[in-house]
XYZ file of N, CA and C in Angstrom:
663
model
N 126.114 0.021 -270.123
C 124.952 -0.461 -269.369
C 124.923 0.164 -267.979
N 123.758 0.516 -267.424
C 123.685 1.005 -266.059
C 124.204 -0.045 -265.080
N 124.883 0.423 -264.055
C 125.468 -0.474 -263.071
C 124.592 -0.537 -261.828
N 124.531 -1.686 -261.216
C 123.665 -1.858 -260.057
C 124.453 -1.806 -258.758
N 125.754 -2.192 -258.755
C 126.561 -2.111 -257.555
C 126.983 -0.660 -257.328
N 127.560 -0.381 -256.141
C 128.030 0.970 -255.870
C 129.099 1.365 -256.884
N 128.954 2.537 -257.444
C 129.856 3.058 -258.465
C 130.459 4.355 -257.952
N 131.728 4.591 -258.255
C 132.396 5.841 -257.882
C 132.670 6.628 -259.155
N 132.112 7.839 -259.233
C 132.290 8.706 -260.385
C 133.059 9.954 -259.969
N 134.216 10.223 -260.561
C 134.908 11.487 -260.289
C 134.241 12.617 -261.057
N 134.232 13.796 -260.489
C 133.616 14.942 -261.141
C 134.190 16.230 -260.581
N 134.004 17.312 -261.335
C 134.356 18.645 -260.846
C 133.119 19.535 -260.704
N 131.998 19.104 -261.286
C 130.749 19.861 -261.165
C 129.576 18.935 -261.400
N 128.431 19.292 -260.815
C 127.201 18.524 -260.963
C 126.124 19.422 -261.565
N 125.377 18.871 -262.495
C 124.281 19.580 -263.143
C 122.992 18.832 -262.849
N 122.046 19.516 -262.240
C 120.884 18.867 -261.644
C 119.591 19.274 -262.328
N 118.872 18.309 -262.841
C 117.496 18.527 -263.273
C 116.637 18.774 -262.027
N 115.443 19.307 -262.211
C 114.559 19.559 -261.075
C 113.438 18.528 -260.984
N 112.456 18.590 -261.892
C 111.280 17.725 -261.787
C 111.664 16.260 -261.955
N 111.304 15.451 -260.955
C 111.605 14.035 -260.990
C 112.978 13.689 -260.470
N 113.830 14.699 -260.286
C 115.197 14.485 -259.811
C 115.370 15.039 -258.408
N 115.044 16.315 -258.227
C 115.057 16.941 -256.907
C 113.655 17.058 -256.324
N 112.691 17.302 -257.200
C 111.313 17.580 -256.790
C 110.375 16.558 -257.422
N 109.503 15.994 -256.616
C 108.449 15.117 -257.128
C 107.220 15.970 -257.407
N 107.054 16.328 -258.676
C 105.909 17.140 -259.096
C 104.966 16.331 -259.974
N 105.056 15.018 -259.861
C 104.303 14.135 -260.753
C 102.801 14.425 -260.708
N 102.260 14.680 -259.524
C 100.810 14.853 -259.387
C 100.325 16.063 -260.175
N 101.019 17.193 -260.042
C 100.557 18.396 -260.742
C 100.795 18.286 -262.244
N 101.901 17.681 -262.652
C 102.153 17.499 -264.088
C 101.050 16.647 -264.708
N 100.659 15.602 -264.008
C 99.567 14.752 -264.483
C 98.274 15.567 -264.607
N 97.946 16.351 -263.586
C 96.695 17.111 -263.610
C 96.677 18.080 -264.782
N 97.738 18.852 -264.924
C 97.757 19.914 -265.924
C 97.781 19.350 -267.338
N 98.622 18.356 -267.572
C 98.760 17.850 -268.941
C 97.607 16.946 -269.358
N 96.986 16.263 -268.420
C 95.802 15.481 -268.804
C 94.626 16.405 -269.142
N 94.522 17.535 -268.463
C 93.504 18.516 -268.849
C 93.806 19.052 -270.241
N 95.072 19.308 -270.505
C 95.462 19.773 -271.843
C 95.114 18.721 -272.896
N 95.387 17.458 -272.602
C 95.061 16.380 -273.537
C 93.564 16.333 -273.827
N 92.764 16.488 -272.784
C 91.302 16.485 -272.966
C 90.862 17.634 -273.866
N 91.444 18.804 -273.656
C 91.050 19.972 -274.462
C 91.352 19.764 -275.947
N 92.377 18.966 -276.226
C 92.794 18.776 -277.626
C 92.383 17.412 -278.177
N 91.569 16.673 -277.416
C 91.079 15.388 -277.901
C 92.167 14.346 -278.056
N 93.182 14.400 -277.204
C 94.296 13.458 -277.268
C 94.220 12.472 -276.112
N 94.833 11.326 -276.301
C 94.872 10.301 -275.255
C 95.842 10.734 -274.162
N 95.337 10.830 -272.942
C 96.156 11.308 -271.838
C 97.377 10.458 -271.574
N 97.238 9.140 -271.678
C 98.379 8.251 -271.432
C 99.482 8.477 -272.456
N 99.090 8.695 -273.710
C 100.089 8.943 -274.754
C 100.760 10.302 -274.555
N 100.003 11.278 -274.125
C 100.571 12.598 -273.851
C 101.610 12.518 -272.738
N 101.313 11.762 -271.696
C 102.230 11.674 -270.558
C 103.539 10.982 -270.931
N 103.538 10.196 -271.988
C 104.782 9.554 -272.440
C 105.735 10.554 -273.077
N 105.205 11.709 -273.475
C 105.987 12.686 -274.235
C 106.478 13.843 -273.380
N 105.681 14.285 -272.398
C 105.892 15.613 -271.816
C 107.033 15.692 -270.806
N 107.435 14.592 -270.207
C 108.434 14.670 -269.142
C 109.796 15.077 -269.687
N 110.376 16.087 -269.047
C 111.728 16.509 -269.380
C 111.821 17.599 -270.414
N 110.799 17.782 -271.225
C 110.810 18.793 -272.279
C 110.136 20.080 -271.813
N 110.486 21.182 -272.463
C 109.671 22.377 -272.303
C 108.319 22.131 -272.960
N 107.302 22.814 -272.444
C 105.947 22.556 -272.912
C 105.756 22.743 -274.398
N 106.331 23.805 -274.954
C 106.141 24.058 -276.385
C 106.734 22.935 -277.225
N 107.842 22.341 -276.740
C 108.469 21.243 -277.470
C 107.603 19.992 -277.417
N 106.973 19.744 -276.273
C 106.041 18.620 -276.172
C 104.854 18.820 -277.104
N 104.335 20.035 -277.134
C 103.201 20.333 -278.008
C 103.560 20.134 -279.475
N 104.787 20.482 -279.839
C 105.219 20.312 -281.229
C 105.250 18.846 -281.630
N 105.592 17.976 -280.683
C 105.574 16.535 -280.950
C 104.146 16.025 -281.061
N 103.291 16.507 -280.160
C 101.933 15.982 -280.069
C 100.971 16.587 -281.092
N 101.241 17.818 -281.505
C 100.405 18.503 -282.502
C 101.325 19.000 -283.615
N 101.878 18.096 -284.406
C 102.940 18.470 -285.349
C 102.524 19.448 -286.444
N 101.245 19.556 -286.741
C 100.805 20.463 -287.806
C 100.470 21.854 -287.292
N 100.519 22.059 -285.980
C 100.142 23.355 -285.429
C 101.313 24.332 -285.506
N 101.076 25.598 -285.843
C 102.162 26.585 -285.897
C 102.857 26.731 -284.539
N 104.171 26.887 -284.564
C 104.936 26.948 -283.327
C 104.556 28.146 -282.467
N 104.141 29.246 -283.093
C 103.764 30.399 -282.275
C 102.561 30.081 -281.384
N 101.668 29.212 -281.840
C 100.555 28.791 -280.983
C 101.058 27.947 -279.821
N 102.063 27.103 -280.085
C 102.632 26.296 -279.004
C 103.265 27.185 -277.937
N 104.003 28.196 -278.358
C 104.636 29.099 -277.391
C 103.592 29.859 -276.585
N 102.536 30.298 -277.248
C 101.488 31.042 -276.545
C 100.779 30.163 -275.526
N 100.444 28.947 -275.925
C 99.763 28.053 -274.990
C 100.705 27.597 -273.879
N 101.986 27.428 -274.209
C 102.957 27.047 -273.186
C 103.036 28.106 -272.088
N 102.963 29.384 -272.455
C 102.996 30.446 -271.449
C 101.813 30.316 -270.489
N 100.649 29.992 -271.026
C 99.478 29.809 -270.164
C 99.642 28.568 -269.282
N 100.210 27.513 -269.853
C 100.423 26.276 -269.091
C 101.413 26.494 -267.951
N 102.473 27.254 -268.215
C 103.455 27.536 -267.170
C 102.816 28.278 -266.005
N 101.959 29.240 -266.317
C 101.266 29.971 -265.256
C 100.356 29.039 -264.460
N 99.687 28.138 -265.155
C 98.807 27.174 -264.494
C 99.606 26.244 -263.577
N 100.747 25.776 -264.064
C 101.578 24.890 -263.250
C 102.179 25.619 -262.052
N 102.561 26.877 -262.248
C 103.154 27.648 -261.157
C 102.160 27.860 -260.025
N 100.895 28.033 -260.367
C 99.865 28.289 -259.364
C 99.434 27.025 -258.627
N 99.787 25.863 -259.138
C 99.341 24.586 -258.560
C 100.537 23.851 -257.976
N 100.705 23.919 -256.676
C 101.807 23.210 -256.013
C 101.305 22.097 -255.091
N 100.022 21.777 -255.183
C 99.481 20.718 -254.333
C 100.156 19.381 -254.665
N 100.698 18.747 -253.645
C 101.340 17.455 -253.832
C 102.793 17.535 -254.233
N 103.348 18.737 -254.392
C 104.758 18.884 -254.742
C 105.614 18.668 -253.492
N 106.512 17.698 -253.548
C 107.369 17.361 -252.403
C 108.787 17.104 -252.911
N 109.723 17.069 -251.990
C 111.106 16.765 -252.350
C 111.264 15.277 -252.628
N 112.100 14.943 -253.598
C 112.500 13.554 -253.802
C 113.283 13.118 -252.562
N 113.068 11.910 -252.060
C 113.800 11.469 -250.860
C 115.306 11.669 -251.000
N 115.887 12.316 -249.995
C 117.317 12.564 -249.979
C 117.742 13.861 -250.626
N 116.812 14.585 -251.276
C 117.190 15.791 -252.023
C 117.746 16.884 -251.121
N 117.132 17.105 -249.960
C 117.593 18.172 -249.079
C 119.011 17.898 -248.597
N 119.269 16.675 -248.188
C 120.603 16.317 -247.696
C 121.627 16.359 -248.833
N 121.215 15.916 -250.008
C 122.103 15.935 -251.171
C 122.511 17.365 -251.506
N 121.557 18.283 -251.576
C 121.878 19.675 -251.872
C 122.771 20.275 -250.788
N 122.524 19.930 -249.538
C 123.365 20.442 -248.453
C 124.812 19.986 -248.609
N 125.004 18.785 -249.152
C 126.366 18.252 -249.321
C 127.115 18.932 -250.462
N 126.423 19.779 -251.242
C 127.035 20.436 -252.401
C 127.432 21.878 -252.124
N 127.421 22.300 -250.880
C 127.676 23.714 -250.573
C 129.029 24.186 -251.099
N 130.025 23.321 -251.091
C 131.360 23.710 -251.575
C 131.697 23.057 -252.910
N 130.684 22.533 -253.582
C 130.874 21.845 -254.866
C 130.217 22.665 -255.977
N 130.913 22.955 -257.077
C 130.254 23.646 -258.193
C 129.057 22.839 -258.691
N 127.905 23.477 -258.740
C 126.712 22.781 -259.219
C 125.712 23.805 -259.742
N 124.817 23.329 -260.584
C 123.808 24.200 -261.177
C 122.517 23.434 -261.369
N 121.418 24.160 -261.295
C 120.111 23.626 -261.659
C 119.927 23.837 -263.157
N 119.574 22.781 -263.880
C 119.322 22.878 -265.321
C 117.931 22.288 -265.563
N 116.954 23.154 -265.727
C 115.564 22.718 -265.750
C 114.815 23.267 -266.956
N 113.816 22.518 -267.410
C 112.940 22.983 -268.479
C 111.873 23.934 -267.967
N 111.786 24.111 -266.647
C 110.855 25.079 -266.061
C 111.413 26.493 -266.219
N 110.515 27.477 -266.187
C 110.980 28.864 -266.195
C 111.253 29.310 -264.757
N 111.668 30.575 -264.594
C 112.038 31.062 -263.265
C 110.870 30.989 -262.275
N 109.671 31.493 -262.608
C 108.571 31.413 -261.633
C 108.226 29.978 -261.244
N 108.186 29.065 -262.219
C 107.815 27.683 -261.908
C 108.885 26.989 -261.085
N 110.142 27.142 -261.454
C 111.205 26.489 -260.684
C 111.279 27.049 -259.275
N 111.078 28.352 -259.135
C 111.096 28.966 -257.805
C 109.949 28.434 -256.956
N 108.749 28.344 -257.542
C 107.573 27.876 -256.806
C 107.725 26.411 -256.399
N 108.198 25.579 -257.297
C 108.287 24.154 -256.979
C 109.388 23.852 -255.967
N 110.530 24.496 -256.103
C 111.594 24.262 -255.120
C 111.145 24.734 -253.739
N 110.447 25.863 -253.688
C 109.952 26.359 -252.406
C 108.907 25.421 -251.826
N 107.996 24.936 -252.653
C 106.957 24.021 -252.178
C 107.566 22.739 -251.631
N 108.694 22.324 -252.206
C 109.365 21.110 -251.753
C 110.303 21.365 -250.576
N 110.445 22.627 -250.172
C 111.307 22.975 -249.053
C 112.784 22.909 -249.390
N 113.123 23.158 -250.651
C 114.506 23.070 -251.099
C 115.027 24.443 -251.498
N 116.291 24.700 -251.176
C 116.923 25.941 -251.595
C 117.359 25.875 -253.046
N 117.301 27.008 -253.721
C 117.703 27.075 -255.119
C 119.221 27.197 -255.228
N 119.861 26.392 -256.085
C 121.290 26.593 -256.334
C 121.557 28.002 -256.848
N 122.747 28.493 -256.588
C 123.097 29.847 -257.015
C 123.094 29.973 -258.537
N 123.574 28.938 -259.229
C 123.611 28.946 -260.690
C 122.411 28.168 -261.208
N 121.624 28.826 -262.067
C 120.412 28.190 -262.577
C 120.290 28.439 -264.077
N 120.019 27.379 -264.811
C 119.728 27.482 -266.237
C 118.275 27.064 -266.407
N 117.420 28.027 -266.721
C 115.979 27.788 -266.822
C 115.520 27.941 -268.269
N 114.234 27.816 -268.482
C 113.687 27.878 -269.839
C 114.032 29.178 -270.540
N 114.107 30.277 -269.757
C 114.412 31.573 -270.363
C 115.852 31.652 -270.863
N 116.709 30.747 -270.379
C 118.145 30.840 -270.641
C 118.579 30.168 -271.930
N 117.699 29.382 -272.546
C 118.107 28.565 -273.694
C 117.160 28.760 -274.867
N 117.659 28.435 -276.046
C 116.837 28.519 -277.241
C 116.279 27.187 -277.674
N 116.766 26.097 -277.063
C 116.325 24.754 -277.448
C 116.054 23.939 -276.196
N 114.984 23.160 -276.224
C 114.585 22.316 -275.100
C 115.380 21.011 -275.092
N 115.535 20.407 -273.914
C 115.989 19.024 -273.855
C 115.077 18.200 -274.774
N 115.583 17.268 -275.551
C 116.880 16.586 -275.458
C 118.061 17.294 -276.089
N 117.907 18.532 -276.550
C 119.065 19.294 -276.999
C 119.997 19.528 -275.809
N 121.308 19.448 -275.994
C 122.246 19.583 -274.868
C 122.518 21.021 -274.444
N 121.892 22.011 -275.077
C 122.236 23.403 -274.822
C 122.229 23.768 -273.342
N 121.194 23.358 -272.617
C 121.088 23.727 -271.214
C 122.244 23.206 -270.384
N 122.609 21.956 -270.583
C 123.709 21.388 -269.805
C 125.043 22.005 -270.202
N 125.237 22.269 -271.480
C 126.474 22.915 -271.911
C 126.569 24.334 -271.351
N 125.444 25.035 -271.281
C 125.450 26.376 -270.709
C 125.735 26.317 -269.208
N 125.165 25.336 -268.527
C 125.436 25.184 -267.101
C 126.914 24.945 -266.836
N 127.532 24.073 -267.618
C 128.962 23.805 -267.469
C 129.774 25.060 -267.728
N 129.406 25.806 -268.776
C 130.135 27.031 -269.107
C 130.025 28.065 -267.991
N 128.828 28.203 -267.406
C 128.652 29.185 -266.339
C 129.447 28.807 -265.089
N 129.656 27.520 -264.885
C 130.465 27.062 -263.760
C 131.949 27.069 -264.088
N 132.285 27.215 -265.374
C 133.687 27.195 -265.781
C 134.310 25.817 -265.747
N 133.502 24.790 -265.976
C 133.968 23.406 -265.906
C 133.751 22.743 -267.265
N 134.737 21.972 -267.724
C 134.618 21.278 -269.005
C 133.497 20.246 -268.938
N 132.732 20.076 -270.014
C 131.643 19.094 -270.000
C 132.080 17.697 -269.560
N 133.271 17.266 -269.963
C 133.714 15.911 -269.611
C 133.901 15.735 -268.106
N 134.004 16.858 -267.370
C 134.197 16.791 -265.921
C 132.902 17.017 -265.149
N 131.777 17.036 -265.864
C 130.468 17.244 -265.237
C 129.692 15.932 -265.183
N 128.912 15.784 -264.141
C 127.978 14.669 -264.024
C 126.569 15.245 -263.926
N 125.685 14.724 -264.744
C 124.287 15.150 -264.804
C 123.427 14.210 -263.954
N 122.453 14.772 -263.249
C 121.436 13.994 -262.537
C 120.106 14.253 -263.230
N 119.491 13.204 -263.746
C 118.281 13.328 -264.558
C 117.365 12.127 -264.351
N 116.074 12.321 -264.635
C 115.120 11.213 -264.539
C 114.481 10.871 -265.877
N 114.370 11.825 -266.793
C 113.581 11.618 -268.010
C 114.442 11.195 -269.189
N 113.783 10.603 -270.177
C 114.480 10.226 -271.389
C 115.075 11.424 -272.105
N 114.300 12.517 -272.193
C 114.798 13.710 -272.868
C 116.002 14.291 -272.144
N 115.950 14.313 -270.827
C 117.055 14.865 -270.051
C 118.302 14.005 -270.106
N 118.126 12.696 -270.020
C 119.270 11.788 -270.099
C 119.926 11.890 -271.469
N 119.110 11.965 -272.520
C 119.661 12.132 -273.867
C 120.420 13.446 -273.989
N 119.912 14.499 -273.370
C 120.586 15.801 -273.417
C 121.938 15.742 -272.721
N 121.992 15.093 -271.564
C 123.247 14.975 -270.842
C 124.281 14.199 -271.624
N 123.864 13.111 -272.223
C 124.788 12.296 -273.014
C 125.259 13.058 -274.258
N 124.343 13.813 -274.894
C 124.716 14.606 -276.064
C 125.704 15.711 -275.708
N 125.660 16.156 -274.453
C 126.597 17.184 -273.985
C 127.972 16.608 -273.663
N 128.129 15.293 -273.778
C 129.401 14.658 -273.473
C 129.638 14.447 -271.992
N 128.565 14.348 -271.225
C 128.647 14.210 -269.776
C 128.191 12.831 -269.349
N 128.656 12.409 -268.191
C 128.121 11.183 -267.595
C 126.804 11.506 -266.903
N 125.924 10.521 -266.859
C 124.559 10.768 -266.368
C 124.185 9.759 -265.292
N 123.731 10.272 -264.156
C 123.125 9.456 -263.113
C 121.612 9.533 -263.303
N 120.982 8.412 -263.568
C 119.540 8.358 -263.705
C 118.879 8.201 -262.351
N 117.860 9.012 -262.093
C 117.175 9.009 -260.798
C 115.760 8.466 -260.985
N 115.423 7.429 -260.242
C 114.083 6.862 -260.289
C 114.016 5.594 -261.113
N 112.960 4.829 -260.858
C 112.847 3.505 -261.480
C 112.726 3.566 -262.990
N 112.154 4.639 -263.539
C 111.985 4.730 -264.980
C 113.227 5.147 -265.731
N 114.248 5.601 -265.022
C 115.432 6.132 -265.694
C 116.240 5.050 -266.401
N 116.236 3.839 -265.863
C 117.077 2.775 -266.412
C 116.761 2.492 -267.876
N 115.525 2.671 -268.272
C 115.110 2.399 -269.647
C 115.880 3.250 -270.653
N 116.333 4.432 -270.198
C 116.975 5.390 -271.096
C 118.500 5.295 -271.067
N 119.027 4.293 -270.397
C 120.441 3.936 -270.432
C 121.391 5.035 -269.951
N 121.169 5.561 -268.747
C 122.187 6.435 -268.160
C 123.392 5.597 -267.739
N 124.424 6.245 -267.245
C 125.618 5.506 -266.836
C 125.385 4.681 -265.579
N 124.571 5.182 -264.699
C 124.243 4.486 -263.459
C 122.870 4.956 -263.006
N 122.166 4.118 -262.270
C 120.794 4.426 -261.842
C 120.691 4.317 -260.326
N 119.965 5.277 -259.720
C 119.647 5.205 -258.294
C 118.144 5.302 -258.116
N 117.661 4.693 -257.049
C 116.229 4.764 -256.734
C 115.843 6.201 -256.393
N 116.658 6.864 -255.574
C 116.467 8.264 -255.213
C 117.802 8.788 -254.704
N 117.824 10.011 -254.219
C 119.088 10.656 -253.872
C 119.670 10.198 -252.546
N 118.967 9.356 -251.828
C 119.553 8.759 -250.634
C 120.668 7.783 -250.991
N 120.731 7.385 -252.255
C 121.755 6.449 -252.702
C 122.989 7.145 -253.277
N 123.118 8.439 -253.014
C 124.264 9.196 -253.510
C 125.000 9.834 -252.329
N 126.326 9.634 -252.284
C 127.160 10.286 -251.269
C 128.255 11.074 -251.977
N 128.439 12.311 -251.539
C 129.403 13.211 -252.167
C 130.637 13.327 -251.270
N 131.789 12.975 -251.818
C 133.057 13.091 -251.101
C 133.878 14.216 -251.735
N 134.106 15.284 -250.976
C 134.868 16.428 -251.473
C 136.354 16.191 -251.237
N 137.151 16.317 -252.295
C 138.592 16.107 -252.218
C 139.320 17.436 -252.020
N 140.590 17.362 -251.634
C 141.352 18.564 -251.306
C 141.521 19.490 -252.499
N 141.543 18.932 -253.712
C 141.736 19.782 -254.895
C 140.440 20.401 -255.401
N 139.354 20.224 -254.674
C 138.072 20.801 -255.054
C 137.204 19.889 -255.912
N 137.746 18.801 -256.379
C 136.952 17.832 -257.125
C 136.171 16.947 -256.165
N 135.310 16.122 -256.690
C 134.491 15.256 -255.850
C 134.519 13.830 -256.366
N 134.244 12.921 -255.471
C 133.948 11.546 -255.832
C 132.494 11.303 -255.462
N 131.717 10.855 -256.430
C 130.326 10.515 -256.186
C 130.226 9.012 -255.950
N 129.768 8.660 -254.765
C 129.546 7.253 -254.432
C 128.064 6.988 -254.690
N 127.785 6.254 -255.732
C 126.436 6.114 -256.266
C 125.988 4.657 -256.213
N 124.811 4.426 -255.618
C 124.279 3.079 -255.595
C 124.020 2.584 -254.190
C-alpha cells in the first residue's frame, strides 16, 4: 500500500518519467488528443483515460483495435510533430528544477514515451535541463506499460533494477516500473490509484541525501 508518512528509500539510481512527473504538459496533451478523438468520432473523456504514459501508437491500438498498426505509427508521427510545436502552458512540476539539481552526482536517467524532439521541446519550455542519459521513444521497441524503457535506463547507468527507484505519474508508467522489478514513487494526486510504493503531491516532497559510497537515501513524503 502507498505510505502517507515520510518514507526513506535507499537507491543507487533514479529513473524519471517526464510528462506529469517533471513537466506539466496536461494542457497540450488535452488539446491534441481531444482533437484526435473528435476526428475519429470517439469520446474525448474516454480517450484521455487511455493516453497518459503510453506512446501514441500504443494508445491508438487500444482505442482503435481493428486498425492496422502501420496506420497507428503513421498517425503517431504526425501527432508527435503537432505536440512538439505546441508548448503553450507547458511548465515544470513544482520542485522539479530543485530536484534535478540535487541529482548532479547521482546516477539518473530520463525514461519517457516522448521522442527526442518532443522531450527536448517540453523540457526546454519548462526551463529544465535534460539528464545526460535519456531513454526516449526511439530507444525502445515497446511502450509503457512494458518495462523495456526502465530496464534499458538501468542498464545504461550500469545499475541493477532492484537498486533503482522510478518516479512516475501514470498507470502505464507505474506498471512498467513495477514490472521492471523497481520501486516506484508516484507523483501527483492520481498516482495513488495505481498503487506505487509511495505517493507525493509533487517533487517538493522529495529530498535526496547522497551517501559517501555514492548511493542515496530518498526522503519521500
